[in-house]
């Protein structure tokens, strides 16, 4: 029997306690990265996937959540290194941090100190392996509670702390080196105790330090109707305005932003201590804010978005069920779980999904139980209709598969081309 998880009856904002307003209901959903074996079909856990808006601090957040220990543990199955393009992206980030932040510190005769939160399989931190070997000096460390991925990082020589970052008790000033650079990519949104997280950022960041935080920009999610970005791991979804309002409450501010191609359109925040001070960089942020309706008219935009998503789900469902001939899936990201469960698409519609992650292969998709098979078999499969669940990796996939026309395939992109 599927069991229900805790429901927050009076949905209060996790940041400022204001009563939130719901704008989307994606129904009952399983844990997105929980790929199951046949014996686990009857014991899967489901939760209500609803999304809410706080009219006070503008934070967008899930109504119901799954306890973190049920998700981020020895079975966690997302490995950053499965995308070469993402590995390249993190290498570029490492070079930028070295040039822009570490070299000036080294010029002053000091050792740079860096923390990565959500270090995963060490794809980013491995570039700092020299700094991690210096045990007698302040160096680099990754926070990563999911043992499966942390083990891979450790094998690359990455130093890992397994405590969730927001729970870590940093000893007082003097014992814990104040951190020059804090990096978190696609992780801040995953942590329900956002207040605890921000308090720890305040505690460990040097007075002139920087926190570089990357995550999908919710303005892109809206523009692309990318409803598959909603799933249990993503507790929060940010606009620049909500980020600025939240940080302000904790004595932090956005120093600058950059927009990125990653994960379907992301934003990189450079965050520092203190309060925003009007100047040229802030002007850039305000220009960004005024270019997206999410920032200027959030509630109206979210209501309209919620309605459009319901329409998209109905269309996807009828189009995919109505396709002539068999259909297979390409890539089994967490996002696939939301699409297949919201649309009610099981193995009778999508016979199998090809994926490169060995921990997923041989198992079945969460909720709908579509078989996951090894990507190495894909080239032998002549099925015409292929649903590209990893639409965010379109360029990488097309380069790998020899382009869209090869073998007369019909690639269906549930987001981007729908
Ligand atoms: O926020 C998150 C982001 C960073 O990563 C996490 N909550 C979970 C995860 O999201 P996702 O699962 O939607 O990530 P991706 O990168 O869109 O998809 C990864 C999956 O796709 C893996 O199972 C590997 C697979 N894949 C594939 O089979 N062939 C990926 C690529 C690039 C490929 O060519
Ligand atoms: N940074 C990587 C991984 C993102 S997936 C990338 O961008 O590809 C989110 C990661 O955050 C997972 O590896 C997960 O185990 C980790 N995580 C979840 N809760 C955390 C917490 N409380 N503290 C630190 N890391 C956490």
PDB file of N, CA and C and ligand atoms in Angstrom, residues 32-33 35 72 76-80 82-86 90 120 185-187 189-190 216 228-229 231 233-234 263 330-336 353-358 360 372-373 375 388-394 396-398 400-401, ligand 1:
ATOM      1  N   UNK A  32      10.971  11.199  -6.876  1.00  0.00           N
ATOM      2  CA  UNK A  32      11.395  11.274  -8.285  1.00  0.00           C
ATOM      3  C   UNK A  32      12.616  10.432  -8.653  1.00  0.00           C
ATOM      4  N   UNK A  33      13.621  10.375  -7.823  1.00  0.00           N
ATOM      5  CA  UNK A  33      14.821   9.619  -8.200  1.00  0.00           C
ATOM      6  C   UNK A  33      14.834   8.213  -7.617  1.00  0.00           C
ATOM      7  N   UNK A  35      14.187   4.938  -8.299  1.00  0.00           N
ATOM      8  CA  UNK A  35      13.947   3.892  -9.301  1.00  0.00           C
ATOM      9  C   UNK A  35      13.801   2.565  -8.556  1.00  0.00           C
ATOM     10  N   UNK A  72      18.113  11.588   0.161  1.00  0.00           N
ATOM     11  CA  UNK A  72      19.561  11.784   0.026  1.00  0.00           C
ATOM     12  C   UNK A  72      20.290  10.775   0.898  1.00  0.00           C
ATOM     13  N   UNK A  76      20.752   7.324  -3.563  1.00  0.00           N
ATOM     14  CA  UNK A  76      20.535   8.488  -4.440  1.00  0.00           C
ATOM     15  C   UNK A  76      21.180   8.217  -5.808  1.00  0.00           C
ATOM     16  N   UNK A  77      20.439   8.455  -6.895  1.00  0.00           N
ATOM     17  CA  UNK A  77      20.899   7.943  -8.189  1.00  0.00           C
ATOM     18  C   UNK A  77      21.252   9.008  -9.224  1.00  0.00           C
ATOM     19  N   UNK A  78      21.349  10.278  -8.829  1.00  0.00           N
ATOM     20  CA  UNK A  78      21.784  11.280  -9.808  1.00  0.00           C
ATOM     21  C   UNK A  78      23.276  11.572  -9.642  1.00  0.00           C
ATOM     22  N   UNK A  79      24.026  11.382 -10.714  1.00  0.00           N
ATOM     23  CA  UNK A  79      25.475  11.621 -10.735  1.00  0.00           C
ATOM     24  C   UNK A  79      25.759  12.754 -11.721  1.00  0.00           C
ATOM     25  N   UNK A  80      26.340  13.839 -11.225  1.00  0.00           N
ATOM     26  CA  UNK A  80      26.611  15.008 -12.082  1.00  0.00           C
ATOM     27  C   UNK A  80      27.382  14.625 -13.343  1.00  0.00           C
ATOM     28  N   UNK A  82      27.272  12.345 -15.351  1.00  0.00           N
ATOM     29  CA  UNK A  82      26.627  11.653 -16.475  1.00  0.00           C
ATOM     30  C   UNK A  82      26.465  12.572 -17.690  1.00  0.00           C
ATOM     31  N   UNK A  83      26.665  13.858 -17.500  1.00  0.00           N
ATOM     32  CA  UNK A  83      26.615  14.767 -18.655  1.00  0.00           C
ATOM     33  C   UNK A  83      28.000  15.375 -18.863  1.00  0.00           C
ATOM     34  N   UNK A  84      28.571  15.123 -20.033  1.00  0.00           N
ATOM     35  CA  UNK A  84      29.889  15.685 -20.349  1.00  0.00           C
ATOM     36  C   UNK A  84      29.793  17.216 -20.409  1.00  0.00           C
ATOM     37  N   UNK A  85      28.678  17.710 -20.929  1.00  0.00           N
ATOM     38  CA  UNK A  85      28.525  19.170 -21.030  1.00  0.00           C
ATOM     39  C   UNK A  85      28.496  19.804 -19.635  1.00  0.00           C
ATOM     40  N   UNK A  86      27.875  19.129 -18.661  1.00  0.00           N
ATOM     41  CA  UNK A  86      27.853  19.664 -17.295  1.00  0.00           C
ATOM     42  C   UNK A  86      29.249  19.571 -16.672  1.00  0.00           C
ATOM     43  N   UNK A  90      31.354  22.745 -15.181  1.00  0.00           N
ATOM     44  CA  UNK A  90      31.948  22.874 -13.842  1.00  0.00           C
ATOM     45  C   UNK A  90      33.463  23.083 -13.911  1.00  0.00           C
ATOM     46  N   UNK A 120      28.134  16.123  -4.620  1.00  0.00           N
ATOM     47  CA  UNK A 120      27.770  14.979  -5.466  1.00  0.00           C
ATOM     48  C   UNK A 120      28.991  14.086  -5.739  1.00  0.00           C
ATOM     49  N   UNK A 185      25.617  24.347  -6.421  1.00  0.00           N
ATOM     50  CA  UNK A 185      24.962  24.304  -7.734  1.00  0.00           C
ATOM     51  C   UNK A 185      23.806  23.334  -7.630  1.00  0.00           C
ATOM     52  N   UNK A 186      22.636  23.806  -7.962  1.00  0.00           N
ATOM     53  CA  UNK A 186      21.438  22.951  -7.986  1.00  0.00           C
ATOM     54  C   UNK A 186      21.249  22.223  -6.657  1.00  0.00           C
ATOM     55  N   UNK A 187      21.476  22.902  -5.575  1.00  0.00           N
ATOM     56  CA  UNK A 187      21.399  22.293  -4.250  1.00  0.00           C
ATOM     57  C   UNK A 187      20.581  23.133  -3.269  1.00  0.00           C
ATOM     58  N   UNK A 189      17.972  24.786  -3.603  1.00  0.00           N
ATOM     59  CA  UNK A 189      16.528  24.525  -3.754  1.00  0.00           C
ATOM     60  C   UNK A 189      16.099  23.238  -3.065  1.00  0.00           C
ATOM     61  N   UNK A 190      17.075  22.355  -2.794  1.00  0.00           N
ATOM     62  CA  UNK A 190      16.746  21.030  -2.254  1.00  0.00           C
ATOM     63  C   UNK A 190      16.599  21.032  -0.738  1.00  0.00           C
ATOM     64  N   UNK A 216      18.294  26.475 -11.566  1.00  0.00           N
ATOM     65  CA  UNK A 216      17.409  26.848 -12.671  1.00  0.00           C
ATOM     66  C   UNK A 216      16.673  28.144 -12.323  1.00  0.00           C
ATOM     67  N   UNK A 228       8.094  19.975 -15.560  1.00  0.00           N
ATOM     68  CA  UNK A 228       8.847  18.820 -15.055  1.00  0.00           C
ATOM     69  C   UNK A 228       9.958  19.225 -14.081  1.00  0.00           C
ATOM     70  N   UNK A 229      10.182  20.534 -13.898  1.00  0.00           N
ATOM     71  CA  UNK A 229      11.156  20.970 -12.883  1.00  0.00           C
ATOM     72  C   UNK A 229      10.581  20.804 -11.475  1.00  0.00           C
ATOM     73  N   UNK A 231       9.387  18.615  -8.611  1.00  0.00           N
ATOM     74  CA  UNK A 231       9.396  17.269  -8.008  1.00  0.00           C
ATOM     75  C   UNK A 231       9.949  17.402  -6.603  1.00  0.00           C
ATOM     76  N   UNK A 233      12.497  16.789  -4.851  1.00  0.00           N
ATOM     77  CA  UNK A 233      13.823  17.290  -4.474  1.00  0.00           C
ATOM     78  C   UNK A 233      13.879  18.816  -4.502  1.00  0.00           C
ATOM     79  N   UNK A 234      13.075  19.414  -5.386  1.00  0.00           N
ATOM     80  CA  UNK A 234      13.093  20.879  -5.504  1.00  0.00           C
ATOM     81  C   UNK A 234      12.016  21.463  -4.608  1.00  0.00           C
ATOM     82  N   UNK A 263      20.705  23.171 -17.373  1.00  0.00           N
ATOM     83  CA  UNK A 263      19.414  22.681 -16.867  1.00  0.00           C
ATOM     84  C   UNK A 263      18.212  23.491 -17.384  1.00  0.00           C
ATOM     85  N   UNK A 330      14.196   8.540 -23.937  1.00  0.00           N
ATOM     86  CA  UNK A 330      15.651   8.726 -23.920  1.00  0.00           C
ATOM     87  C   UNK A 330      15.990   9.554 -22.699  1.00  0.00           C
ATOM     88  N   UNK A 331      16.766   8.945 -21.764  1.00  0.00           N
ATOM     89  CA  UNK A 331      17.142   9.616 -20.512  1.00  0.00           C
ATOM     90  C   UNK A 331      16.043   9.443 -19.480  1.00  0.00           C
ATOM     91  N   UNK A 332      16.480   9.085 -18.275  1.00  0.00           N
ATOM     92  CA  UNK A 332      15.511   8.928 -17.176  1.00  0.00           C
ATOM     93  C   UNK A 332      15.850   9.912 -16.048  1.00  0.00           C
ATOM     94  N   UNK A 333      15.706  11.218 -16.328  1.00  0.00           N
ATOM     95  CA  UNK A 333      15.982  12.212 -15.291  1.00  0.00           C
ATOM     96  C   UNK A 333      14.849  12.245 -14.273  1.00  0.00           C
ATOM     97  N   UNK A 334      15.074  12.933 -13.173  1.00  0.00           N
ATOM     98  CA  UNK A 334      14.011  13.120 -12.181  1.00  0.00           C
ATOM     99  C   UNK A 334      12.789  13.755 -12.854  1.00  0.00           C
ATOM    100  N   UNK A 335      13.043  14.622 -13.826  1.00  0.00           N
ATOM    101  CA  UNK A 335      11.960  15.331 -14.523  1.00  0.00           C
ATOM    102  C   UNK A 335      10.998  14.358 -15.216  1.00  0.00           C
ATOM    103  N   UNK A 336      11.546  13.233 -15.681  1.00  0.00           N
ATOM    104  CA  UNK A 336      10.710  12.225 -16.352  1.00  0.00           C
ATOM    105  C   UNK A 336       9.623  11.698 -15.412  1.00  0.00           C
ATOM    106  N   UNK A 353      12.809   3.013 -21.302  1.00  0.00           N
ATOM    107  CA  UNK A 353      13.568   4.275 -21.325  1.00  0.00           C
ATOM    108  C   UNK A 353      15.051   3.936 -21.273  1.00  0.00           C
ATOM    109  N   UNK A 354      15.802   4.499 -22.227  1.00  0.00           N
ATOM    110  CA  UNK A 354      17.259   4.282 -22.264  1.00  0.00           C
ATOM    111  C   UNK A 354      17.956   5.306 -21.382  1.00  0.00           C
ATOM    112  N   UNK A 355      18.914   4.850 -20.558  1.00  0.00           N
ATOM    113  CA  UNK A 355      19.644   5.768 -19.678  1.00  0.00           C
ATOM    114  C   UNK A 355      21.066   5.260 -19.483  1.00  0.00           C
ATOM    115  N   UNK A 356      21.968   6.213 -19.159  1.00  0.00           N
ATOM    116  CA  UNK A 356      23.391   5.868 -19.012  1.00  0.00           C
ATOM    117  C   UNK A 356      23.789   5.538 -17.567  1.00  0.00           C
ATOM    118  N   UNK A 357      22.894   5.734 -16.607  1.00  0.00           N
ATOM    119  CA  UNK A 357      23.267   5.538 -15.190  1.00  0.00           C
ATOM    120  C   UNK A 357      23.078   4.083 -14.782  1.00  0.00           C
ATOM    121  N   UNK A 358      24.171   3.420 -14.403  1.00  0.00           N
ATOM    122  CA  UNK A 358      24.054   1.981 -14.099  1.00  0.00           C
ATOM    123  C   UNK A 358      23.122   1.734 -12.912  1.00  0.00           C
ATOM    124  N   UNK A 360      20.354   3.039 -12.339  1.00  0.00           N
ATOM    125  CA  UNK A 360      18.942   3.085 -12.774  1.00  0.00           C
ATOM    126  C   UNK A 360      18.598   1.895 -13.690  1.00  0.00           C
ATOM    127  N   UNK A 372      13.788   0.584 -17.240  1.00  0.00           N
ATOM    128  CA  UNK A 372      14.947   1.422 -17.617  1.00  0.00           C
ATOM    129  C   UNK A 372      16.012   0.475 -18.160  1.00  0.00           C
ATOM    130  N   UNK A 373      16.449   0.755 -19.392  1.00  0.00           N
ATOM    131  CA  UNK A 373      17.439  -0.121 -20.022  1.00  0.00           C
ATOM    132  C   UNK A 373      18.703   0.675 -20.367  1.00  0.00           C
ATOM    133  N   UNK A 375      21.693   2.541 -22.046  1.00  0.00           N
ATOM    134  CA  UNK A 375      21.862   3.351 -23.248  1.00  0.00           C
ATOM    135  C   UNK A 375      22.684   2.617 -24.304  1.00  0.00           C
ATOM    136  N   UNK A 388      12.387  12.626 -25.725  1.00  0.00           N
ATOM    137  CA  UNK A 388      13.647  13.092 -25.121  1.00  0.00           C
ATOM    138  C   UNK A 388      13.332  13.725 -23.756  1.00  0.00           C
ATOM    139  N   UNK A 389      13.431  12.905 -22.706  1.00  0.00           N
ATOM    140  CA  UNK A 389      13.163  13.444 -21.357  1.00  0.00           C
ATOM    141  C   UNK A 389      14.285  14.366 -20.896  1.00  0.00           C
ATOM    142  N   UNK A 390      15.522  14.139 -21.419  1.00  0.00           N
ATOM    143  CA  UNK A 390      16.621  15.055 -21.058  1.00  0.00           C
ATOM    144  C   UNK A 390      16.724  16.180 -22.105  1.00  0.00           C
ATOM    145  N   UNK A 391      15.628  16.891 -22.299  1.00  0.00           N
ATOM    146  CA  UNK A 391      15.585  17.970 -23.279  1.00  0.00           C
ATOM    147  C   UNK A 391      16.607  19.063 -22.946  1.00  0.00           C
ATOM    148  N   UNK A 392      16.975  19.162 -21.673  1.00  0.00           N
ATOM    149  CA  UNK A 392      17.971  20.157 -21.248  1.00  0.00           C
ATOM    150  C   UNK A 392      19.377  19.800 -21.735  1.00  0.00           C
ATOM    151  N   UNK A 393      19.566  18.554 -22.192  1.00  0.00           N
ATOM    152  CA  UNK A 393      20.868  18.142 -22.728  1.00  0.00           C
ATOM    153  C   UNK A 393      20.767  17.918 -24.243  1.00  0.00           C
ATOM    154  N   UNK A 394      19.839  18.609 -24.909  1.00  0.00           N
ATOM    155  CA  UNK A 394      19.564  18.390 -26.336  1.00  0.00           C
ATOM    156  C   UNK A 394      20.840  18.392 -27.191  1.00  0.00           C
ATOM    157  N   UNK A 396      24.002  17.992 -26.432  1.00  0.00           N
ATOM    158  CA  UNK A 396      24.904  16.866 -26.117  1.00  0.00           C
ATOM    159  C   UNK A 396      24.351  15.554 -26.690  1.00  0.00           C
ATOM    160  N   UNK A 397      23.060  15.348 -26.549  1.00  0.00           N
ATOM    161  CA  UNK A 397      22.440  14.100 -27.022  1.00  0.00           C
ATOM    162  C   UNK A 397      22.500  14.026 -28.542  1.00  0.00           C
ATOM    163  N   UNK A 398      22.188  15.135 -29.203  1.00  0.00           N
ATOM    164  CA  UNK A 398      22.182  15.106 -30.671  1.00  0.00           C
ATOM    165  C   UNK A 398      23.583  14.873 -31.221  1.00  0.00           C
ATOM    166  N   UNK A 400      25.825  13.137 -29.764  1.00  0.00           N
ATOM    167  CA  UNK A 400      26.131  11.728 -29.477  1.00  0.00           C
ATOM    168  C   UNK A 400      25.376  10.786 -30.424  1.00  0.00           C
ATOM    169  N   UNK A 401      24.152  11.156 -30.775  1.00  0.00           N
ATOM    170  CA  UNK A 401      23.301  10.243 -31.558  1.00  0.00           C
ATOM    171  C   UNK A 401      23.329  10.539 -33.058  1.00  0.00           C
TER     172      UNK A 401
HETATM  173  O1  LIG B   1      18.604  19.417  -9.475  1.00  0.00           O
HETATM  174  C1  LIG B   1      18.958  18.333  -9.859  1.00  0.00           C
HETATM  175  C2  LIG B   1      19.739  18.260 -11.109  1.00  0.00           C
HETATM  176  C3  LIG B   1      21.035  18.969 -11.015  1.00  0.00           C
HETATM  177  O2  LIG B   1      20.030  16.955 -11.485  1.00  0.00           O
HETATM  178  C4  LIG B   1      18.693  17.094  -9.121  1.00  0.00           C
HETATM  179  N1  LIG B   1      17.573  17.306  -8.268  1.00  0.00           N
HETATM  180  C5  LIG B   1      18.507  15.869  -9.950  1.00  0.00           C
HETATM  181  C6  LIG B   1      19.036  15.973 -11.338  1.00  0.00           C
HETATM  182  O3  LIG B   1      17.979  16.273 -12.196  1.00  0.00           O
HETATM  183  P1  LIG B   1      17.694  15.385 -13.498  1.00  0.00           P
HETATM  184  O4  LIG B   1      17.613  13.961 -13.104  1.00  0.00           O
HETATM  185  O5  LIG B   1      16.514  16.000 -14.138  1.00  0.00           O
HETATM  186  O6  LIG B   1      19.050  15.641 -14.289  1.00  0.00           O
HETATM  187  P2  LIG B   1      19.468  15.561 -15.813  1.00  0.00           P
HETATM  188  O7  LIG B   1      20.901  15.949 -15.855  1.00  0.00           O
HETATM  189  O8  LIG B   1      18.552  16.316 -16.675  1.00  0.00           O
HETATM  190  O9  LIG B   1      19.335  14.010 -16.216  1.00  0.00           O
HETATM  191  C7  LIG B   1      20.201  13.054 -15.732  1.00  0.00           C
HETATM  192  C8  LIG B   1      19.795  11.674 -16.249  1.00  0.00           C
HETATM  193  O10 LIG B   1      19.842  11.643 -17.676  1.00  0.00           O
HETATM  194  C9  LIG B   1      20.761  10.600 -15.752  1.00  0.00           C
HETATM  195  O11 LIG B   1      20.011   9.449 -15.386  1.00  0.00           O
HETATM  196  C10 LIG B   1      21.619  10.295 -16.963  1.00  0.00           C
HETATM  197  C11 LIG B   1      20.679  10.566 -18.107  1.00  0.00           C
HETATM  198  N2  LIG B   1      21.366  10.922 -19.367  1.00  0.00           N
HETATM  199  C12 LIG B   1      21.380   9.991 -20.414  1.00  0.00           C
HETATM  200  O12 LIG B   1      20.858   8.883 -20.263  1.00  0.00           O
HETATM  201  N3  LIG B   1      22.027  10.336 -21.566  1.00  0.00           N
HETATM  202  C13 LIG B   1      21.962  12.128 -19.502  1.00  0.00           C
HETATM  203  C14 LIG B   1      22.611  12.475 -20.654  1.00  0.00           C
HETATM  204  C15 LIG B   1      23.266  13.826 -20.815  1.00  0.00           C
HETATM  205  C16 LIG B   1      22.647  11.534 -21.732  1.00  0.00           C
HETATM  206  O13 LIG B   1      23.208  11.786 -22.816  1.00  0.00           O
END
